[in-house]
CSV table of N, CA and C in Angstrom, one decimal:
chain,number,residue,atom,x,y,z
A,1,MET,N,2.2,-10.2,-3.1
A,1,MET,CA,3.6,-9.9,-2.7
A,1,MET,C,4.3,-9.5,-4.0
A,2,LEU,N,4.0,-10.0,-5.1
A,2,LEU,CA,4.7,-9.7,-6.3
A,2,LEU,C,4.5,-8.2,-6.7
A,3,CYS,N,3.3,-7.7,-6.4
A,3,CYS,CA,3.1,-6.3,-6.7
A,3,CYS,C,3.9,-5.3,-5.8
A,4,HIS,N,4.5,-5.8,-4.8
A,4,HIS,CA,5.3,-5.0,-3.9
A,4,HIS,C,6.8,-5.2,-4.2
A,5,GLY,N,7.1,-5.9,-5.3
A,5,GLY,CA,8.5,-6.0,-5.7
A,5,GLY,C,9.2,-7.2,-5.3
A,6,PHE,N,8.6,-8.1,-4.5
A,6,PHE,CA,9.2,-9.3,-4.1
A,6,PHE,C,9.2,-10.3,-5.3
A,7,SER,N,10.4,-10.8,-5.6
A,7,SER,CA,10.5,-11.7,-6.7
A,7,SER,C,10.1,-13.1,-6.3
A,8,SER,N,10.2,-13.4,-5.0
A,8,SER,CA,9.8,-14.8,-4.5
A,8,SER,C,9.5,-14.7,-3.0
A,9,PHE,N,8.7,-15.7,-2.6
A,9,PHE,CA,8.3,-15.8,-1.2
A,9,PHE,C,7.9,-17.2,-1.1
A,10,GLU,N,7.8,-17.7,0.2
A,10,GLU,CA,7.3,-19.0,0.4
A,10,GLU,C,6.4,-19.1,1.6
A,11,TYR,N,5.6,-20.1,1.6
A,11,TYR,CA,4.6,-20.3,2.7
A,11,TYR,C,4.7,-21.8,3.0
A,12,SER,N,4.2,-22.2,4.1
A,12,SER,CA,4.2,-23.6,4.6
A,12,SER,C,2.8,-24.1,4.6
A,13,ASN,N,2.5,-25.2,3.9
A,13,ASN,CA,1.2,-25.8,4.0
A,13,ASN,C,1.1,-26.8,5.1
A,14,SER,N,2.2,-26.9,5.9
A,14,SER,CA,2.1,-27.7,7.1
A,14,SER,C,1.7,-26.9,8.4
A,15,HIS,N,1.6,-25.6,8.2
A,15,HIS,CA,1.1,-24.8,9.4
A,15,HIS,C,-0.3,-25.2,9.8
A,16,PRO,N,-0.6,-25.3,11.1
A,16,PRO,CA,-2.0,-25.7,11.5
A,16,PRO,C,-3.1,-24.8,11.0
A,17,ALA,N,-2.8,-23.5,10.6
A,17,ALA,CA,-3.9,-22.6,10.1
A,17,ALA,C,-4.0,-22.7,8.6
A,18,PHE,N,-3.1,-23.4,7.9
A,18,PHE,CA,-3.2,-23.5,6.5
A,18,PHE,C,-4.6,-23.9,6.0
A,19,GLY,N,-5.2,-23.1,5.1
A,19,GLY,CA,-6.5,-23.5,4.5
A,19,GLY,C,-7.6,-23.1,5.4
A,20,LYS,N,-7.4,-22.6,6.6
A,20,LYS,CA,-8.5,-22.3,7.6
A,20,LYS,C,-8.7,-20.8,7.7
A,21,VAL,N,-7.7,-20.0,7.3
A,21,VAL,CA,-7.8,-18.6,7.4
A,21,VAL,C,-7.5,-17.9,6.1
A,22,PRO,N,-8.0,-16.7,5.9
A,22,PRO,CA,-7.8,-16.1,4.6
A,22,PRO,C,-6.3,-15.7,4.5
A,23,THR,N,-5.8,-15.6,3.3
A,23,THR,CA,-4.4,-15.2,3.0
A,23,THR,C,-4.4,-13.7,3.1
A,24,ILE,N,-3.5,-13.2,3.9
A,24,ILE,CA,-3.3,-11.7,4.0
A,24,ILE,C,-1.8,-11.4,4.1
A,25,GLY,N,-1.4,-10.2,3.8
A,25,GLY,CA,0.0,-9.8,3.9
A,25,GLY,C,0.1,-8.6,4.8
A,26,PHE,N,1.1,-8.5,5.6
A,26,PHE,CA,1.4,-7.4,6.4
A,26,PHE,C,2.7,-6.7,5.9
A,27,ILE,N,2.6,-5.5,5.5
A,27,ILE,CA,3.7,-4.8,5.0
A,27,ILE,C,4.0,-3.6,5.9
A,28,ALA,N,5.3,-3.5,6.2
A,28,ALA,CA,5.7,-2.4,7.2
A,28,ALA,C,5.3,-1.0,6.6
A,29,HIS,N,5.1,-0.1,7.5
A,29,HIS,CA,4.8,1.3,7.0
A,29,HIS,C,6.2,1.9,6.7
A,30,VAL,N,6.5,2.0,5.4
A,30,VAL,CA,7.8,2.4,5.0
A,30,VAL,C,8.0,3.9,4.8
A,31,ASP,N,7.0,4.7,5.0
A,31,ASP,CA,7.2,6.1,4.8
A,31,ASP,C,6.9,6.9,6.1
A,32,THR,N,7.4,6.4,7.2
A,32,THR,CA,7.2,7.1,8.5
A,32,THR,C,8.2,8.3,8.5
A,33,SER,N,7.8,9.2,9.3
A,33,SER,CA,8.6,10.5,9.4
A,33,SER,C,8.6,10.9,10.9
A,34,PRO,N,9.7,11.5,11.3
A,34,PRO,CA,9.8,12.0,12.7
A,34,PRO,C,9.0,13.3,12.8
A,35,ASP,N,8.5,13.9,11.6
A,35,ASP,CA,7.8,15.1,11.6
A,35,ASP,C,6.3,15.0,12.0
A,36,THR,N,5.9,13.7,12.2
A,36,THR,CA,4.5,13.5,12.6
A,36,THR,C,4.4,12.5,13.8
A,37,THR,N,3.4,12.6,14.6
A,37,THR,CA,3.2,11.8,15.7
A,37,THR,C,2.5,10.5,15.4
A,38,GLY,N,1.8,10.4,14.3
A,38,GLY,CA,1.0,9.3,14.0
A,38,GLY,C,-0.5,9.5,14.4
A,39,GLU,N,-0.8,10.6,15.1
A,39,GLU,CA,-2.2,10.9,15.4
A,39,GLU,C,-2.9,11.5,14.2
A,40,ASN,N,-4.2,11.2,14.1
A,40,ASN,CA,-5.0,11.7,13.0
A,40,ASN,C,-4.6,11.2,11.7
A,41,VAL,N,-4.1,10.0,11.6
A,41,VAL,CA,-3.7,9.4,10.4
A,41,VAL,C,-5.0,8.9,9.7
A,42,LYS,N,-5.3,9.2,8.5
A,42,LYS,CA,-6.5,8.9,7.8
A,42,LYS,C,-6.2,8.1,6.6
A,43,PRO,N,-6.0,6.7,6.8
A,43,PRO,CA,-5.7,5.9,5.6
A,43,PRO,C,-6.9,5.8,4.7
A,44,GLN,N,-6.6,5.6,3.4
A,44,GLN,CA,-7.7,5.3,2.4
A,44,GLN,C,-7.4,3.9,2.0
A,45,VAL,N,-8.5,3.1,1.9
A,45,VAL,CA,-8.4,1.7,1.5
A,45,VAL,C,-9.1,1.7,0.1
A,46,ILE,N,-8.4,1.3,-0.9
A,46,ILE,CA,-9.0,1.3,-2.3
A,46,ILE,C,-8.8,-0.1,-2.9
A,47,LYS,N,-9.8,-0.4,-3.7
A,47,LYS,CA,-9.7,-1.6,-4.6
A,47,LYS,C,-9.1,-1.0,-5.9
A,48,TYR,N,-7.8,-1.2,-6.2
A,48,TYR,CA,-7.1,-0.6,-7.2
A,48,TYR,C,-7.5,-1.1,-8.6
A,49,SER,N,-7.9,-0.3,-9.5
A,49,SER,CA,-8.3,-0.7,-10.8
A,49,SER,C,-7.4,-0.1,-11.9
A,50,GLY,N,-6.3,0.5,-11.5
A,50,GLY,CA,-5.3,1.0,-12.4
A,50,GLY,C,-5.3,2.5,-12.5
A,51,GLY,N,-4.3,3.1,-13.1
A,51,GLY,CA,-4.2,4.5,-13.2
A,51,GLY,C,-3.5,5.2,-12.0
A,52,ASP,N,-3.4,6.5,-12.1
A,52,ASP,CA,-2.8,7.3,-11.0
A,52,ASP,C,-3.8,7.3,-9.9
A,53,ILE,N,-3.3,7.4,-8.7
A,53,ILE,CA,-4.1,7.5,-7.4
A,53,ILE,C,-4.0,8.9,-6.9
A,54,VAL,N,-5.1,9.6,-7.0
A,54,VAL,CA,-5.2,11.0,-6.5
A,54,VAL,C,-5.7,10.9,-5.0
A,55,LEU,N,-4.9,11.5,-4.1
A,55,LEU,CA,-5.2,11.4,-2.7
A,55,LEU,C,-6.4,12.4,-2.4
A,56,PRO,N,-7.4,11.8,-1.7
A,56,PRO,CA,-8.7,12.5,-1.6
A,56,PRO,C,-8.7,13.9,-0.9
A,57,SER,N,-7.8,14.0,0.1
A,57,SER,CA,-7.8,15.3,0.8
A,57,SER,C,-6.9,16.3,0.3
A,58,ASP,N,-6.1,16.0,-0.7
A,58,ASP,CA,-5.2,17.0,-1.3
A,58,ASP,C,-5.0,16.5,-2.8
A,59,ASN,N,-5.8,17.0,-3.6
A,59,ASN,CA,-5.8,16.6,-5.1
A,59,ASN,C,-4.5,16.9,-5.8
A,60,SER,N,-3.7,17.7,-5.1
A,60,SER,CA,-2.4,18.0,-5.8
A,60,SER,C,-1.4,16.9,-5.5
A,61,VAL,N,-1.7,16.0,-4.6
A,61,VAL,CA,-0.8,14.9,-4.3
A,61,VAL,C,-1.3,13.6,-5.0
A,62,VAL,N,-0.5,13.1,-5.9
A,62,VAL,CA,-0.9,12.0,-6.8
A,62,VAL,C,0.2,11.0,-6.8
A,63,ILE,N,-0.2,9.7,-6.6
A,63,ILE,CA,0.7,8.6,-6.8
A,63,ILE,C,0.6,8.2,-8.2
A,64,ARG,N,1.7,8.5,-9.0
A,64,ARG,CA,1.6,8.3,-10.4
A,64,ARG,C,2.2,7.0,-10.9
A,65,VAL,N,1.5,6.4,-11.8
A,65,VAL,CA,2.0,5.1,-12.4
A,65,VAL,C,3.4,5.4,-13.1
A,66,SER,N,3.5,6.5,-13.7
A,66,SER,CA,4.8,6.8,-14.4
A,66,SER,C,6.0,6.9,-13.4
A,67,GLU,N,5.7,7.2,-12.2
A,67,GLU,CA,6.8,7.3,-11.2
A,67,GLU,C,6.9,6.0,-10.4
A,68,ASN,N,5.8,5.2,-10.4
A,68,ASN,CA,5.7,3.9,-9.6
A,68,ASN,C,5.2,2.8,-10.6
A,69,PRO,N,6.0,2.4,-11.5
A,69,PRO,CA,5.5,1.5,-12.5
A,69,PRO,C,5.0,0.1,-12.0
A,70,LYS,N,5.4,-0.3,-10.8
A,70,LYS,CA,5.0,-1.5,-10.2
A,70,LYS,C,3.5,-1.5,-9.8
A,71,LEU,N,2.9,-0.3,-9.8
A,71,LEU,CA,1.5,-0.2,-9.5
A,71,LEU,C,0.7,-1.0,-10.5
A,72,GLU,N,1.1,-1.1,-11.7
A,72,GLU,CA,0.4,-1.8,-12.7
A,72,GLU,C,0.2,-3.3,-12.4
A,73,GLN,N,1.2,-3.8,-11.5
A,73,GLN,CA,1.1,-5.2,-11.1
A,73,GLN,C,0.1,-5.4,-9.9
A,74,CYS,N,-0.4,-4.3,-9.4
A,74,CYS,CA,-1.4,-4.3,-8.3
A,74,CYS,C,-2.8,-4.2,-8.7
A,75,ILE,N,-3.1,-4.1,-10.0
A,75,ILE,CA,-4.5,-3.9,-10.4
A,75,ILE,C,-5.3,-5.1,-9.9
A,76,GLY,N,-6.4,-4.8,-9.3
A,76,GLY,CA,-7.3,-5.8,-8.7
A,76,GLY,C,-7.0,-6.1,-7.2
A,77,HIS,N,-6.0,-5.5,-6.7
A,77,HIS,CA,-5.6,-5.7,-5.3
A,77,HIS,C,-6.2,-4.6,-4.5
A,78,THR,N,-6.3,-4.8,-3.2
A,78,THR,CA,-6.6,-3.7,-2.2
A,78,THR,C,-5.4,-3.0,-1.8
A,79,LEU,N,-5.3,-1.7,-1.9
A,79,LEU,CA,-4.2,-0.9,-1.5
A,79,LEU,C,-4.6,0.0,-0.3
A,80,VAL,N,-3.7,0.3,0.5
A,80,VAL,CA,-3.9,1.3,1.6
A,80,VAL,C,-2.9,2.4,1.4
A,81,THR,N,-3.3,3.6,1.3
A,81,THR,CA,-2.5,4.8,1.2
A,81,THR,C,-2.9,5.8,2.2
A,82,THR,N,-2.2,6.9,2.3
A,82,THR,CA,-2.6,8.1,3.1
A,82,THR,C,-3.8,8.8,2.3
A,83,ASP,N,-4.4,9.7,3.0
A,83,ASP,CA,-5.4,10.5,2.3
A,83,ASP,C,-4.8,11.8,1.8
A,84,GLY,N,-3.5,12.0,2.2
A,84,GLY,CA,-2.8,13.2,1.7
A,84,GLY,C,-2.6,14.3,2.8
A,85,THR,N,-3.1,14.0,4.0
A,85,THR,CA,-3.0,15.0,5.1
A,85,THR,C,-2.1,14.7,6.2
A,86,THR,N,-1.5,13.5,6.2
A,86,THR,CA,-0.7,13.0,7.3
A,86,THR,C,0.4,13.9,7.6
A,87,THR,N,1.2,14.3,6.7
A,87,THR,CA,2.3,15.2,6.9
A,87,THR,C,2.3,16.4,5.9
A,88,SER,N,2.9,17.4,6.3
A,88,SER,CA,3.1,18.5,5.3
A,88,SER,C,4.6,18.4,4.8
A,89,TRP,N,4.7,18.6,3.5
A,89,TRP,CA,6.1,18.5,3.0
A,89,TRP,C,6.1,19.4,1.7
A,90,SER,N,7.3,19.7,1.3
A,90,SER,CA,7.5,20.5,0.1
A,90,SER,C,8.4,19.7,-0.8
A,91,GLY,N,8.1,19.6,-2.0
A,91,GLY,CA,8.9,18.8,-3.0
A,91,GLY,C,9.9,19.6,-3.7
């Protein structure tokens, strides 16, 4: 959670599932667009080892550490991103 910018969070060790299931986090899809239906979405799941993330289906689209410095806090974590083909956009 810290790698996503949360400064604090809490959990309850009194919950019946505590210690019996793996710890996971669900993060909302924050880059949705009315320009796409959600069909043919091709997520990429990566074990992040640092550096810029080049999207595999469009090498011109790069998630840059210089523009997203909190990425450095995510080294060693599993990240889910687009493959670069979900929407067409011009910057």
